[in-house]
């Protein structure tokens, strides 16, 4: 990866230019990214909230879950769309807004937006290596959508979006040797991805988003993500509260207990060691960073 101190996604990894970065230092960079995002949101009146394991870390540890190496926040679709436009112009130079538009090599399809720290590398275990895209230390930003009026519309909406995302994901992680049955399956995946280029995918997802009821009492991860099984009451999120995280304070859902209980059950009890998920297999930074 070349020197990516500027906002670029053209990367050629030169190991001699990099040195190992500790998990603790990587976590500090993630918090610094979140502080910049928080400032942008405050400036423009946008709402975000700590999400998933990051929310759990804030409640249980007032910090990261000790072994966690990523950071998640969510935004309602209206705020998310506004944030993307603002971030293109106003993110600090040391950060990179990574979407399918800003980084043509980006291929983590269920996560439509990351903010990356330039001059760093974080390679994940479960995702095939792609040294063409920007691989910096990051935070994930997930859009949240209101739900459609009826369950069957929601099910159809999410089935359609999931099949597109699954096809993209499967092709990215395609095995070298395929059985006859898998060849047929992958032919279908190729057809889907050919039909749904980035522009067509964006238009189709917007079409699906129009099925949502803005007055719904419920919300969940956006149609451009995988996780349709997580449905929450809006009243458990808003109005947001602030929680401590590494000595800073960030926005979080009002009824975080209900959300974390739904996600993790007895969330205050630490999981067994073998259940503690570690994403990164390599974390580095440019020597001058």
Coordinates of N, CA and C in Angstrom, one line a residue, residues 7-250:
X7 N -6.5 11.6 0.6 CA -7.8 10.9 0.3 C -7.7 10.1 -1.0
X8 N -7.2 8.9 -0.9 CA -7.1 8.1 -2.2 C -7.4 6.7 -1.8
X9 N -7.8 5.9 -2.8 CA -8.0 4.5 -2.6 C -7.2 3.6 -3.5
X10 N -6.1 4.2 -4.1 CA -5.2 3.4 -5.0 C -4.0 3.0 -4.1
X11 N -4.0 1.7 -3.8 CA -3.0 1.3 -2.8 C -2.1 0.1 -3.3
X12 N -0.8 0.2 -3.0 CA 0.1 -0.8 -3.3 C 0.9 -1.0 -2.0
X13 N 0.7 -2.2 -1.4 CA 1.2 -2.4 0.0 C 2.8 -2.7 -0.1
X14 N 3.5 -1.8 0.5 CA 5.0 -1.9 0.6 C 5.3 -2.1 2.1
X15 N 5.6 -3.3 2.5 CA 5.8 -3.6 3.9 C 6.8 -2.8 4.6
X16 N 7.9 -2.5 3.9 CA 9.0 -1.8 4.5 C 8.6 -0.4 5.0
X17 N 7.5 0.1 4.5 CA 7.0 1.5 4.8 C 6.2 1.4 6.1
X18 N 5.8 0.2 6.6 CA 4.9 0.1 7.7 C 5.5 -0.6 8.9
X19 N 4.9 -0.3 10.1 CA 5.3 -1.0 11.3 C 4.0 -1.4 12.0
X20 N 4.2 -2.4 12.9 CA 3.0 -3.0 13.6 C 2.4 -1.9 14.5
X21 N 1.0 -2.0 14.6 CA 0.3 -1.1 15.4 C -0.4 -1.9 16.4
X22 N -0.3 -1.6 17.7 CA -1.0 -2.3 18.8 C -2.5 -2.2 18.7
X23 N -3.2 -3.1 19.3 CA -4.7 -3.0 19.3 C -5.1 -1.8 20.1
X24 N -4.4 -1.5 21.2 CA -4.7 -0.3 22.0 C -4.6 1.0 21.2
X25 N -3.5 1.1 20.4 CA -3.3 2.3 19.6 C -4.3 2.3 18.4
X26 N -4.6 1.2 17.9 CA -5.7 1.2 16.8 C -7.0 1.6 17.4
X27 N -7.3 1.2 18.6 CA -8.6 1.6 19.2 C -8.6 3.1 19.4
X28 N -7.4 3.7 19.8 CA -7.3 5.1 20.0 C -7.6 5.9 18.7
X29 N -7.1 5.3 17.6 CA -7.4 5.9 16.3 C -8.9 5.9 16.0
X30 N -9.5 4.8 16.3 CA -10.9 4.6 16.0 C -11.7 5.7 16.8
X31 N -11.4 5.9 18.1 CA -12.0 6.9 18.9 C -11.8 8.3 18.3
X32 N -10.6 8.5 17.8 CA -10.4 9.8 17.2 C -11.2 10.0 15.9
X33 N -11.4 8.9 15.2 CA -12.3 9.0 14.0 C -13.7 9.4 14.5
X34 N -14.2 8.7 15.5 CA -15.5 8.9 16.0 C -15.7 10.4 16.5
X35 N -14.7 10.9 17.1 CA -14.7 12.3 17.6 C -14.9 13.2 16.4
X36 N -14.2 13.0 15.3 CA -14.4 13.8 14.2 C -15.8 13.7 13.6
X37 N -16.3 12.5 13.5 CA -17.7 12.2 13.1 C -18.7 12.9 14.0
X38 N -18.5 12.8 15.3 CA -19.4 13.5 16.3 C -19.4 15.0 16.0
X39 N -18.2 15.6 15.8 CA -18.2 17.0 15.6 C -18.9 17.4 14.3
X40 N -18.8 16.6 13.3 CA -19.5 16.9 12.0 C -21.0 16.8 12.3
X41 N -21.4 15.8 13.0 CA -22.9 15.6 13.2 C -23.4 16.7 14.1
X42 N -22.7 17.1 15.1 CA -23.1 18.2 16.0 C -23.2 19.5 15.2
X43 N -22.3 19.8 14.3 CA -22.3 21.0 13.5 C -23.5 21.1 12.6
X44 N -23.9 19.9 12.1 CA -25.0 19.9 11.1 C -26.3 19.4 11.6
X45 N -26.4 19.2 12.9 CA -27.6 18.7 13.5 C -28.1 17.3 13.1
X46 N -27.1 16.4 12.9 CA -27.4 15.0 12.5 C -27.3 14.1 13.7
X47 N -28.1 13.1 13.7 CA -28.1 12.2 14.9 C -27.4 10.9 14.5
X48 N -26.5 10.4 15.4 CA -25.9 9.1 15.2 C -26.0 8.4 16.6
X49 N -25.7 7.1 16.7 CA -25.7 6.4 17.9 C -24.8 5.2 17.9
X50 N -24.2 5.0 19.1 CA -23.3 3.8 19.2 C -24.1 2.5 18.9
X51 N -23.5 1.6 18.3 CA -24.2 0.4 17.8 C -23.5 -0.9 18.2
X52 N -24.3 -1.9 18.3 CA -23.8 -3.3 18.5 C -22.7 -3.4 19.6
X53 N -21.5 -4.0 19.2 CA -20.5 -4.2 20.2 C -19.9 -2.9 20.8
X54 N -20.0 -1.9 20.0 CA -19.5 -0.6 20.6 C -20.4 -0.1 21.7
X55 N -21.7 -0.2 21.4 CA -22.7 0.1 22.5 C -22.5 -0.7 23.7
X56 N -22.3 -2.0 23.5 CA -22.0 -2.9 24.6 C -20.8 -2.5 25.4
X57 N -19.7 -2.2 24.7 CA -18.5 -1.7 25.3 C -18.7 -0.5 26.2
X58 N -19.5 0.5 25.6 CA -19.7 1.7 26.4 C -20.5 1.4 27.7
X59 N -21.5 0.5 27.6 CA -22.3 0.2 28.8 C -21.5 -0.6 29.8
X60 N -20.9 -1.7 29.3 CA -20.2 -2.6 30.2 C -18.8 -2.2 30.7
X61 N -18.1 -1.5 29.8 CA -16.7 -1.2 30.1 C -16.4 0.3 30.1
X62 N -17.3 1.1 29.6 CA -17.0 2.5 29.4 C -15.8 2.7 28.4
X63 N -15.7 1.7 27.5 CA -14.5 1.6 26.7 C -14.9 0.5 25.7
X64 N -13.9 0.1 24.9 CA -14.0 -1.0 24.0 C -14.3 -2.3 24.8
X65 N -15.0 -3.2 24.2 CA -14.8 -4.6 24.7 C -13.3 -4.9 24.6
X66 N -12.7 -5.4 25.6 CA -11.2 -5.5 25.6 C -10.6 -6.1 24.3
X67 N -11.2 -7.1 23.7 CA -10.6 -7.7 22.5 C -11.2 -7.2 21.2
X68 N -12.0 -6.1 21.3 CA -12.7 -5.6 20.1 C -11.7 -4.8 19.2
X69 N -11.8 -5.0 17.9 CA -10.9 -4.2 17.0 C -11.7 -3.5 15.9
X70 N -13.0 -3.2 16.2 CA -13.7 -2.4 15.3 C -14.7 -1.5 16.1
X71 N -15.4 -0.6 15.4 CA -16.3 0.3 16.0 C -17.5 0.6 15.1
X72 N -18.7 0.5 15.7 CA -19.9 0.6 14.9 C -20.8 1.8 15.4
X73 N -21.3 2.5 14.5 CA -22.3 3.5 14.8 C -23.4 3.4 13.8
X74 N -24.6 3.9 14.2 CA -25.8 3.9 13.2 C -26.4 5.2 13.1
X75 N -27.1 5.4 12.0 CA -27.8 6.7 11.7 C -29.1 6.3 11.0
X76 N -30.2 7.0 11.3 CA -31.4 6.9 10.5 C -31.1 7.4 9.1
X77 N -31.8 6.8 8.1 CA -31.4 7.0 6.7 C -31.3 8.5 6.3
X78 N -32.2 9.3 6.8 CA -32.2 10.7 6.4 C -30.9 11.4 6.8
X79 N -30.5 11.1 8.1 CA -29.2 11.6 8.6 C -28.0 11.0 7.9
X80 N -28.1 9.7 7.6 CA -27.0 9.0 6.9 C -26.8 9.6 5.6
X81 N -27.8 9.8 4.8 CA -27.6 10.4 3.4 C -27.0 11.8 3.5
X82 N -27.5 12.6 4.4 CA -26.9 13.9 4.6 C -25.5 13.9 5.0
X83 N -25.2 12.9 5.9 CA -23.8 12.8 6.4 C -22.8 12.4 5.3
X84 N -23.2 11.5 4.4 CA -22.4 11.2 3.2 C -22.0 12.4 2.4
X85 N -23.0 13.2 2.1 CA -22.7 14.4 1.3 C -21.8 15.4 2.1
X86 N -22.0 15.6 3.3 CA -21.2 16.5 4.1 C -19.8 16.0 4.3
X87 N -19.7 14.7 4.6 CA -18.3 14.1 4.8 C -17.4 14.2 3.6
X88 N -18.0 14.1 2.4 CA -17.2 14.3 1.2 C -16.4 15.6 1.2
X89 N -17.0 16.6 1.7 CA -16.4 17.9 1.7 C -15.7 18.3 3.0
X90 N -16.2 17.8 4.1 CA -15.7 18.3 5.4 C -14.9 17.4 6.3
X91 N -14.7 16.1 5.9 CA -13.9 15.2 6.7 C -12.5 15.8 6.8
X92 N -11.8 15.7 7.9 CA -10.4 16.1 7.9 C -9.5 15.3 6.9
X93 N -8.4 15.8 6.5 CA -7.6 15.2 5.4 C -7.1 13.9 5.8
X94 N -6.9 13.6 7.1 CA -6.3 12.3 7.5 C -7.3 11.2 7.4
X95 N -8.6 11.5 7.1 CA -9.6 10.5 7.0 C -10.1 10.3 5.6
X96 N -10.7 9.1 5.3 CA -11.2 8.7 4.0 C -12.6 8.2 4.2
X97 N -13.5 8.8 3.4 CA -14.9 8.3 3.4 C -15.0 7.2 2.4
X98 N -15.2 5.9 2.8 CA -15.2 4.8 1.9 C -16.6 4.3 1.7
X99 N -17.1 4.5 0.5 CA -18.3 3.9 0.0 C -18.0 3.3 -1.4
X100 N -19.1 2.7 -2.0 CA -18.9 2.1 -3.3 C -18.7 3.1 -4.4
X101 N -19.0 4.4 -4.1 CA -18.7 5.5 -5.0 C -17.3 6.1 -4.9
X102 N -16.9 6.2 -3.6 CA -15.6 6.9 -3.4 C -14.4 6.0 -3.6
X103 N -14.6 4.7 -3.5 CA -13.6 3.7 -3.6 C -14.1 2.6 -4.5
X104 N -13.7 2.6 -5.8 CA -14.2 1.7 -6.8 C -13.8 0.2 -6.5
X105 N -12.8 0.1 -5.7 CA -12.3 -1.3 -5.4 C -13.0 -1.9 -4.1
X106 N -13.7 -1.0 -3.4 CA -14.3 -1.5 -2.1 C -15.3 -2.6 -2.4
X107 N -15.2 -3.7 -1.6 CA -16.0 -4.9 -1.8 C -16.5 -5.6 -0.6
X108 N -16.7 -4.8 0.5 CA -17.3 -5.4 1.7 C -18.8 -5.0 1.6
X109 N -19.5 -5.8 0.9 CA -20.8 -5.3 0.4 C -21.9 -5.1 1.5
X110 N -21.9 -5.9 2.6 CA -23.0 -5.6 3.6 C -22.8 -4.4 4.4
X111 N -21.6 -3.7 4.3 CA -21.3 -2.5 5.1 C -21.1 -1.4 4.1
X112 N -22.1 -0.6 3.9 CA -22.1 0.4 2.8 C -21.2 1.7 3.1
X113 N -20.7 1.8 4.3 CA -19.9 3.0 4.6 C -18.9 2.7 5.7
X114 N -17.7 3.1 5.5 CA -16.6 3.1 6.5 C -15.9 4.4 6.5
X115 N -15.4 4.9 7.6 CA -14.5 6.0 7.7 C -13.1 5.4 8.0
X116 N -12.1 5.6 7.1 CA -10.8 5.0 7.3 C -9.8 6.0 7.7
X117 N -8.8 5.6 8.5 CA -7.7 6.4 8.9 C -6.6 6.2 7.9
X118 N -6.2 7.3 7.2 CA -5.2 7.2 6.2 C -3.8 6.8 6.8
X119 N -3.0 6.1 6.0 CA -1.7 5.7 6.5 C -1.7 4.6 7.5
X120 N -2.8 3.8 7.5 CA -2.9 2.6 8.4 C -3.4 1.5 7.6
X121 N -3.3 0.3 8.2 CA -3.8 -0.9 7.5 C -4.5 -1.8 8.6
X122 N -5.7 -2.3 8.3 CA -6.3 -3.3 9.2 C -6.9 -4.3 8.3
X123 N -6.3 -5.5 8.2 CA -6.7 -6.6 7.4 C -7.5 -7.6 8.3
X124 N -8.8 -7.9 7.8 CA -9.7 -8.7 8.6 C -9.5 -10.2 8.2
X125 N -9.7 -11.1 9.2 CA -9.5 -12.5 9.0 C -10.6 -13.1 8.1
X126 N -11.8 -12.7 8.3 CA -13.0 -13.3 7.6 C -13.2 -12.8 6.2
X127 N -12.5 -11.8 5.8 CA -12.7 -11.2 4.5 C -11.5 -11.4 3.6
X128 N -11.8 -11.8 2.3 CA -10.7 -12.0 1.4 C -9.9 -10.8 1.2
X129 N -8.5 -10.9 1.2 CA -7.7 -9.7 1.1 C -7.9 -9.0 -0.3
X130 N -7.9 -7.7 -0.2 CA -8.1 -6.9 -1.4 C -7.2 -5.7 -1.2
X131 N -5.9 -5.7 -1.7 CA -5.0 -4.6 -1.5 C -5.2 -3.4 -2.4
X132 N -6.3 -3.5 -3.3 CA -6.6 -2.4 -4.1 C -7.4 -1.4 -3.4
X133 N -8.3 -1.8 -2.5 CA -9.1 -0.9 -1.8 C -8.4 -0.3 -0.6
X134 N -8.9 0.8 -0.1 CA -8.3 1.4 1.1 C -8.6 0.5 2.3
X135 N -7.6 0.1 3.0 CA -7.7 -0.9 4.1 C -7.3 -0.3 5.5
X136 N -7.5 1.0 5.6 CA -7.1 1.6 6.9 C -8.0 1.2 8.1
X137 N -7.4 1.5 9.3 CA -8.2 1.4 10.5 C -9.5 2.2 10.3
X138 N -10.6 1.7 10.8 CA -11.9 2.2 10.5 C -12.9 2.2 11.6
X139 N -14.0 3.0 11.3 CA -15.3 2.8 12.0 C -16.3 2.5 11.0
X140 N -17.3 1.6 11.3 CA -18.4 1.3 10.4 C -19.6 2.3 10.7
X141 N -20.2 2.7 9.6 CA -21.4 3.5 9.8 C -22.6 2.8 9.1
X142 N -23.6 2.4 9.8 CA -24.7 1.7 9.3 C -26.0 2.6 9.2
X143 N -26.6 2.6 8.0 CA -27.9 3.2 7.9 C -29.0 2.4 8.5
X144 N -29.9 3.0 9.1 CA -31.1 2.4 9.7 C -32.4 2.9 9.0
X145 N -33.3 2.0 8.7 CA -34.5 2.4 8.0 C -35.8 2.1 8.8
X146 N -36.8 3.0 8.6 CA -38.1 2.6 9.2 C -38.6 1.4 8.4
X147 N -39.5 0.7 9.0 CA -40.0 -0.5 8.4 C -41.2 -0.3 7.5
X148 N -41.5 -1.1 6.5 CA -42.8 -1.0 5.7 C -44.0 -1.2 6.7
X149 N -45.2 -1.0 6.1 CA -46.4 -1.1 6.9 C -46.7 -2.6 7.3
X150 N -46.4 -3.5 6.4 CA -46.7 -4.9 6.6 C -45.5 -5.8 6.6
X151 N -45.6 -6.9 7.3 CA -44.5 -7.9 7.4 C -44.2 -8.5 6.1
X152 N -45.2 -8.8 5.3 CA -44.9 -9.5 4.0 C -44.1 -8.5 3.1
X153 N -44.4 -7.2 3.1 CA -43.7 -6.3 2.3 C -42.2 -6.2 2.8
X154 N -42.1 -6.2 4.1 CA -40.7 -6.2 4.7 C -39.9 -7.4 4.2
X155 N -40.6 -8.6 4.3 CA -39.9 -9.8 4.0 C -39.5 -9.8 2.5
X156 N -40.4 -9.4 1.6 CA -40.1 -9.3 0.2 C -39.0 -8.3 -0.1
X157 N -39.1 -7.1 0.5 CA -38.0 -6.1 0.4 C -36.7 -6.6 0.8
X158 N -36.6 -7.3 1.9 CA -35.3 -7.7 2.4 C -34.8 -9.0 1.7
X159 N -35.7 -9.8 1.1 CA -35.3 -10.9 0.3 C -34.6 -10.5 -0.9
X160 N -35.2 -9.5 -1.6 CA -34.6 -8.9 -2.8 C -33.3 -8.3 -2.6
X161 N -33.1 -7.5 -1.5 CA -31.8 -6.8 -1.3 C -30.8 -7.9 -0.9
X162 N -31.2 -8.8 -0.1 CA -30.3 -9.8 0.4 C -29.7 -10.7 -0.7
X163 N -30.5 -11.0 -1.7 CA -30.0 -11.8 -2.8 C -29.0 -11.1 -3.6
X164 N -29.1 -9.8 -3.8 CA -28.1 -9.0 -4.5 C -26.8 -9.0 -3.7
X165 N -26.9 -8.6 -2.4 CA -25.7 -8.6 -1.6 C -25.0 -9.9 -1.4
X166 N -25.8 -11.0 -1.3 CA -25.3 -12.3 -1.2 C -24.5 -12.7 -2.5
X167 N -25.1 -12.4 -3.6 CA -24.4 -12.7 -4.9 C -23.1 -12.0 -5.0
X168 N -23.0 -10.7 -4.6 CA -21.8 -9.9 -4.7 C -20.8 -10.5 -3.7
X169 N -21.2 -10.9 -2.5 CA -20.3 -11.4 -1.5 C -19.8 -12.8 -1.9
X170 N -20.6 -13.7 -2.4 CA -20.2 -15.0 -2.8 C -19.2 -15.0 -4.0
X171 N -19.4 -14.1 -4.9 CA -18.5 -13.9 -6.0 C -17.1 -13.4 -5.6
X172 N -17.1 -12.5 -4.6 CA -15.9 -12.0 -4.0 C -15.1 -13.2 -3.4
X173 N -15.8 -14.1 -2.7 CA -15.1 -15.2 -2.0 C -15.2 -16.5 -2.7
X174 N -15.3 -16.4 -4.0 CA -15.5 -17.6 -4.9 C -14.3 -18.6 -4.7
X175 N -14.6 -19.9 -4.4 CA -13.6 -20.9 -4.3 C -12.9 -21.1 -5.6
X176 N -11.7 -21.7 -5.6 CA -11.0 -21.9 -6.8 C -11.6 -23.1 -7.6
X177 N -12.1 -24.1 -6.9 CA -12.7 -25.3 -7.6 C -14.1 -25.4 -7.2
X178 N -15.0 -25.5 -8.2 CA -16.4 -25.5 -8.0 C -17.0 -26.9 -8.5
X179 N -17.9 -27.4 -7.7 CA -18.7 -28.6 -8.2 C -19.6 -28.2 -9.3
X180 N -20.2 -29.1 -10.0 CA -21.1 -28.8 -11.0 C -22.3 -28.0 -10.5
X181 N -22.8 -28.4 -9.3 CA -24.0 -27.7 -8.7 C -23.6 -26.3 -8.4
X182 N -22.4 -26.1 -7.9 CA -21.9 -24.7 -7.5 C -21.7 -23.9 -8.8
X183 N -21.3 -24.5 -9.9 CA -21.1 -23.7 -11.1 C -22.4 -23.1 -11.5
X184 N -23.5 -23.9 -11.4 CA -24.8 -23.3 -11.7 C -25.2 -22.2 -10.8
X185 N -25.0 -22.4 -9.5 CA -25.2 -21.3 -8.5 C -24.5 -20.1 -8.8
X186 N -23.2 -20.2 -9.1 CA -22.3 -19.1 -9.3 C -22.7 -18.4 -10.7
X187 N -23.2 -19.1 -11.6 CA -23.7 -18.5 -12.8 C -24.9 -17.5 -12.5
X188 N -25.7 -17.9 -11.6 CA -26.8 -17.1 -11.1 C -26.2 -15.8 -10.5
X189 N -25.2 -16.0 -9.6 CA -24.6 -14.9 -8.9 C -24.0 -13.9 -9.9
X190 N -23.4 -14.4 -10.9 CA -22.8 -13.6 -12.0 C -23.8 -12.8 -12.7
X191 N -24.9 -13.4 -13.0 CA -26.0 -12.7 -13.7 C -26.6 -11.6 -12.8
X192 N -26.8 -11.9 -11.5 CA -27.3 -10.8 -10.6 C -26.4 -9.6 -10.6
X193 N -25.1 -9.9 -10.4 CA -24.1 -8.8 -10.2 C -23.9 -8.0 -11.6
X194 N -24.1 -8.7 -12.7 CA -24.0 -8.0 -14.0 C -25.2 -7.1 -14.1
X195 N -26.4 -7.5 -13.7 CA -27.5 -6.7 -13.8 C -27.4 -5.5 -12.9
X196 N -27.0 -5.7 -11.7 CA -26.9 -4.7 -10.6 C -25.5 -4.1 -10.5
X197 N -25.2 -3.3 -11.4 CA -23.9 -2.5 -11.3 C -24.1 -1.5 -10.1
X198 N -23.1 -0.8 -9.8 CA -23.2 0.1 -8.6 C -24.3 1.1 -8.8
X199 N -24.4 1.7 -10.0 CA -25.5 2.7 -10.2 C -26.9 2.0 -10.1
X200 N -27.0 0.9 -10.8 CA -28.3 0.2 -10.8 C -28.7 -0.3 -9.4
X201 N -27.6 -0.7 -8.6 CA -27.9 -1.2 -7.3 C -28.4 -0.1 -6.4
X202 N -27.8 1.1 -6.5 CA -28.2 2.3 -5.8 C -29.6 2.6 -6.1
X203 N -30.0 2.6 -7.4 CA -31.3 3.0 -7.8 C -32.3 2.0 -7.2
X204 N -32.0 0.7 -7.3 CA -32.9 -0.4 -6.8 C -33.1 -0.3 -5.3
X205 N -32.0 0.0 -4.6 CA -32.1 0.1 -3.1 C -33.0 1.3 -2.8
X206 N -32.9 2.4 -3.5 CA -33.7 3.6 -3.3 C -35.2 3.2 -3.5
X207 N -35.4 2.4 -4.6 CA -36.7 1.9 -4.9 C -37.3 1.1 -3.7
X208 N -36.5 0.3 -3.1 CA -36.9 -0.5 -2.0 C -37.1 0.3 -0.8
X209 N -36.3 1.3 -0.6 CA -36.4 2.2 0.6 C -37.8 3.0 0.5
X210 N -38.3 3.2 -0.7 CA -39.5 3.9 -0.8 C -40.7 3.1 -0.3
X211 N -40.5 1.8 -0.1 CA -41.5 0.9 0.5 C -41.7 1.2 2.0
X212 N -40.7 1.8 2.6 CA -40.8 2.0 4.0 C -41.8 3.0 4.5
X213 N -42.3 2.9 5.7 CA -43.3 3.8 6.2 C -42.6 4.7 7.2
X214 N -42.4 6.0 6.9 CA -41.6 6.9 7.8 C -42.3 7.0 9.2
X215 N -43.6 6.7 9.3 CA -44.3 6.8 10.6 C -44.3 5.5 11.3
X216 N -43.6 4.5 10.8 CA -43.5 3.2 11.5 C -42.9 3.4 12.9
X217 N -43.4 2.6 13.9 CA -42.9 2.6 15.2 C -41.6 1.8 15.3
X218 N -41.2 1.1 14.2 CA -40.1 0.2 14.2 C -39.0 0.6 13.2
X219 N -37.8 0.2 13.5 CA -36.7 0.5 12.6 C -35.7 -0.7 12.6
X220 N -34.9 -0.8 11.6 CA -33.9 -1.8 11.6 C -32.7 -1.4 10.6
X221 N -31.7 -2.3 10.5 CA -30.6 -2.0 9.6 C -31.2 -1.8 8.2
X222 N -30.5 -0.9 7.4 CA -31.0 -0.5 6.1 C -31.0 -1.7 5.1
X223 N -31.8 -1.4 4.0 CA -31.9 -2.4 3.0 C -30.6 -2.8 2.3
X224 N -29.6 -1.9 2.4 CA -28.3 -2.1 1.8 C -27.3 -2.8 2.8
X225 N -27.9 -3.5 3.8 CA -27.1 -4.3 4.7 C -27.7 -5.7 4.8
X226 N -27.1 -6.6 5.5 CA -27.6 -8.0 5.6 C -28.7 -8.2 6.7
X227 N -28.7 -7.4 7.7 CA -29.2 -7.9 9.0 C -30.7 -7.6 9.2
X228 N -31.6 -8.2 8.5 CA -33.0 -8.0 8.5 C -33.6 -8.5 9.8
X229 N -32.9 -9.5 10.5 CA -33.5 -10.1 11.7 C -33.6 -9.2 12.9
X230 N -32.8 -8.0 12.8 CA -32.8 -7.1 14.0 C -33.8 -6.0 13.8
X231 N -34.9 -6.0 14.5 CA -35.9 -5.0 14.4 C -36.1 -4.4 15.8
X232 N -36.1 -3.1 15.9 CA -36.2 -2.4 17.2 C -37.3 -1.4 17.2
X233 N -37.7 -1.0 18.4 CA -38.7 0.0 18.6 C -38.0 1.4 18.6
X234 N -38.5 2.3 17.8 CA -37.9 3.6 17.7 C -37.8 4.3 19.1
X235 N -38.9 4.0 19.9 CA -38.9 4.7 21.2 C -37.8 4.2 22.1
X236 N -37.2 3.1 21.8 CA -36.0 2.7 22.6 C -34.7 3.4 22.2
X237 N -34.8 4.1 21.1 CA -33.6 4.9 20.6 C -33.7 6.3 21.0
X238 N -34.8 6.9 20.7 CA -34.9 8.4 20.8 C -35.9 8.8 21.9
X239 N -35.5 10.0 22.6 CA -34.3 10.8 22.3 C -33.1 10.1 22.8
X240 N -32.0 10.4 22.1 CA -30.7 9.8 22.5 C -30.1 10.3 23.8
X241 N -29.3 9.5 24.4 CA -28.5 9.9 25.6 C -27.1 9.8 25.3
X242 N -26.2 10.3 26.2 CA -24.8 10.3 26.0 C -24.2 9.3 27.0
X243 N -23.3 8.4 26.5 CA -22.6 7.5 27.3 C -21.1 7.7 27.3
X244 N -20.4 7.4 28.4 CA -19.0 7.6 28.4 C -18.3 6.5 27.6
X245 N -17.2 6.8 26.9 CA -16.4 5.9 26.2 C -15.0 6.4 26.1
X246 N -14.1 5.8 26.8 CA -12.7 6.2 26.9 C -12.6 7.6 27.3
X247 N -13.4 8.0 28.3 CA -13.3 9.4 28.8 C -14.0 10.4 28.0
X248 N -14.5 10.1 26.8 CA -15.3 10.9 26.0 C -16.8 10.6 26.2
X249 N -17.7 11.3 25.6 CA -19.1 11.0 25.7 C -19.7 11.1 24.3
X250 N -20.4 10.0 23.9 CA -21.0 9.9 22.6 C -22.4 9.5 22.7

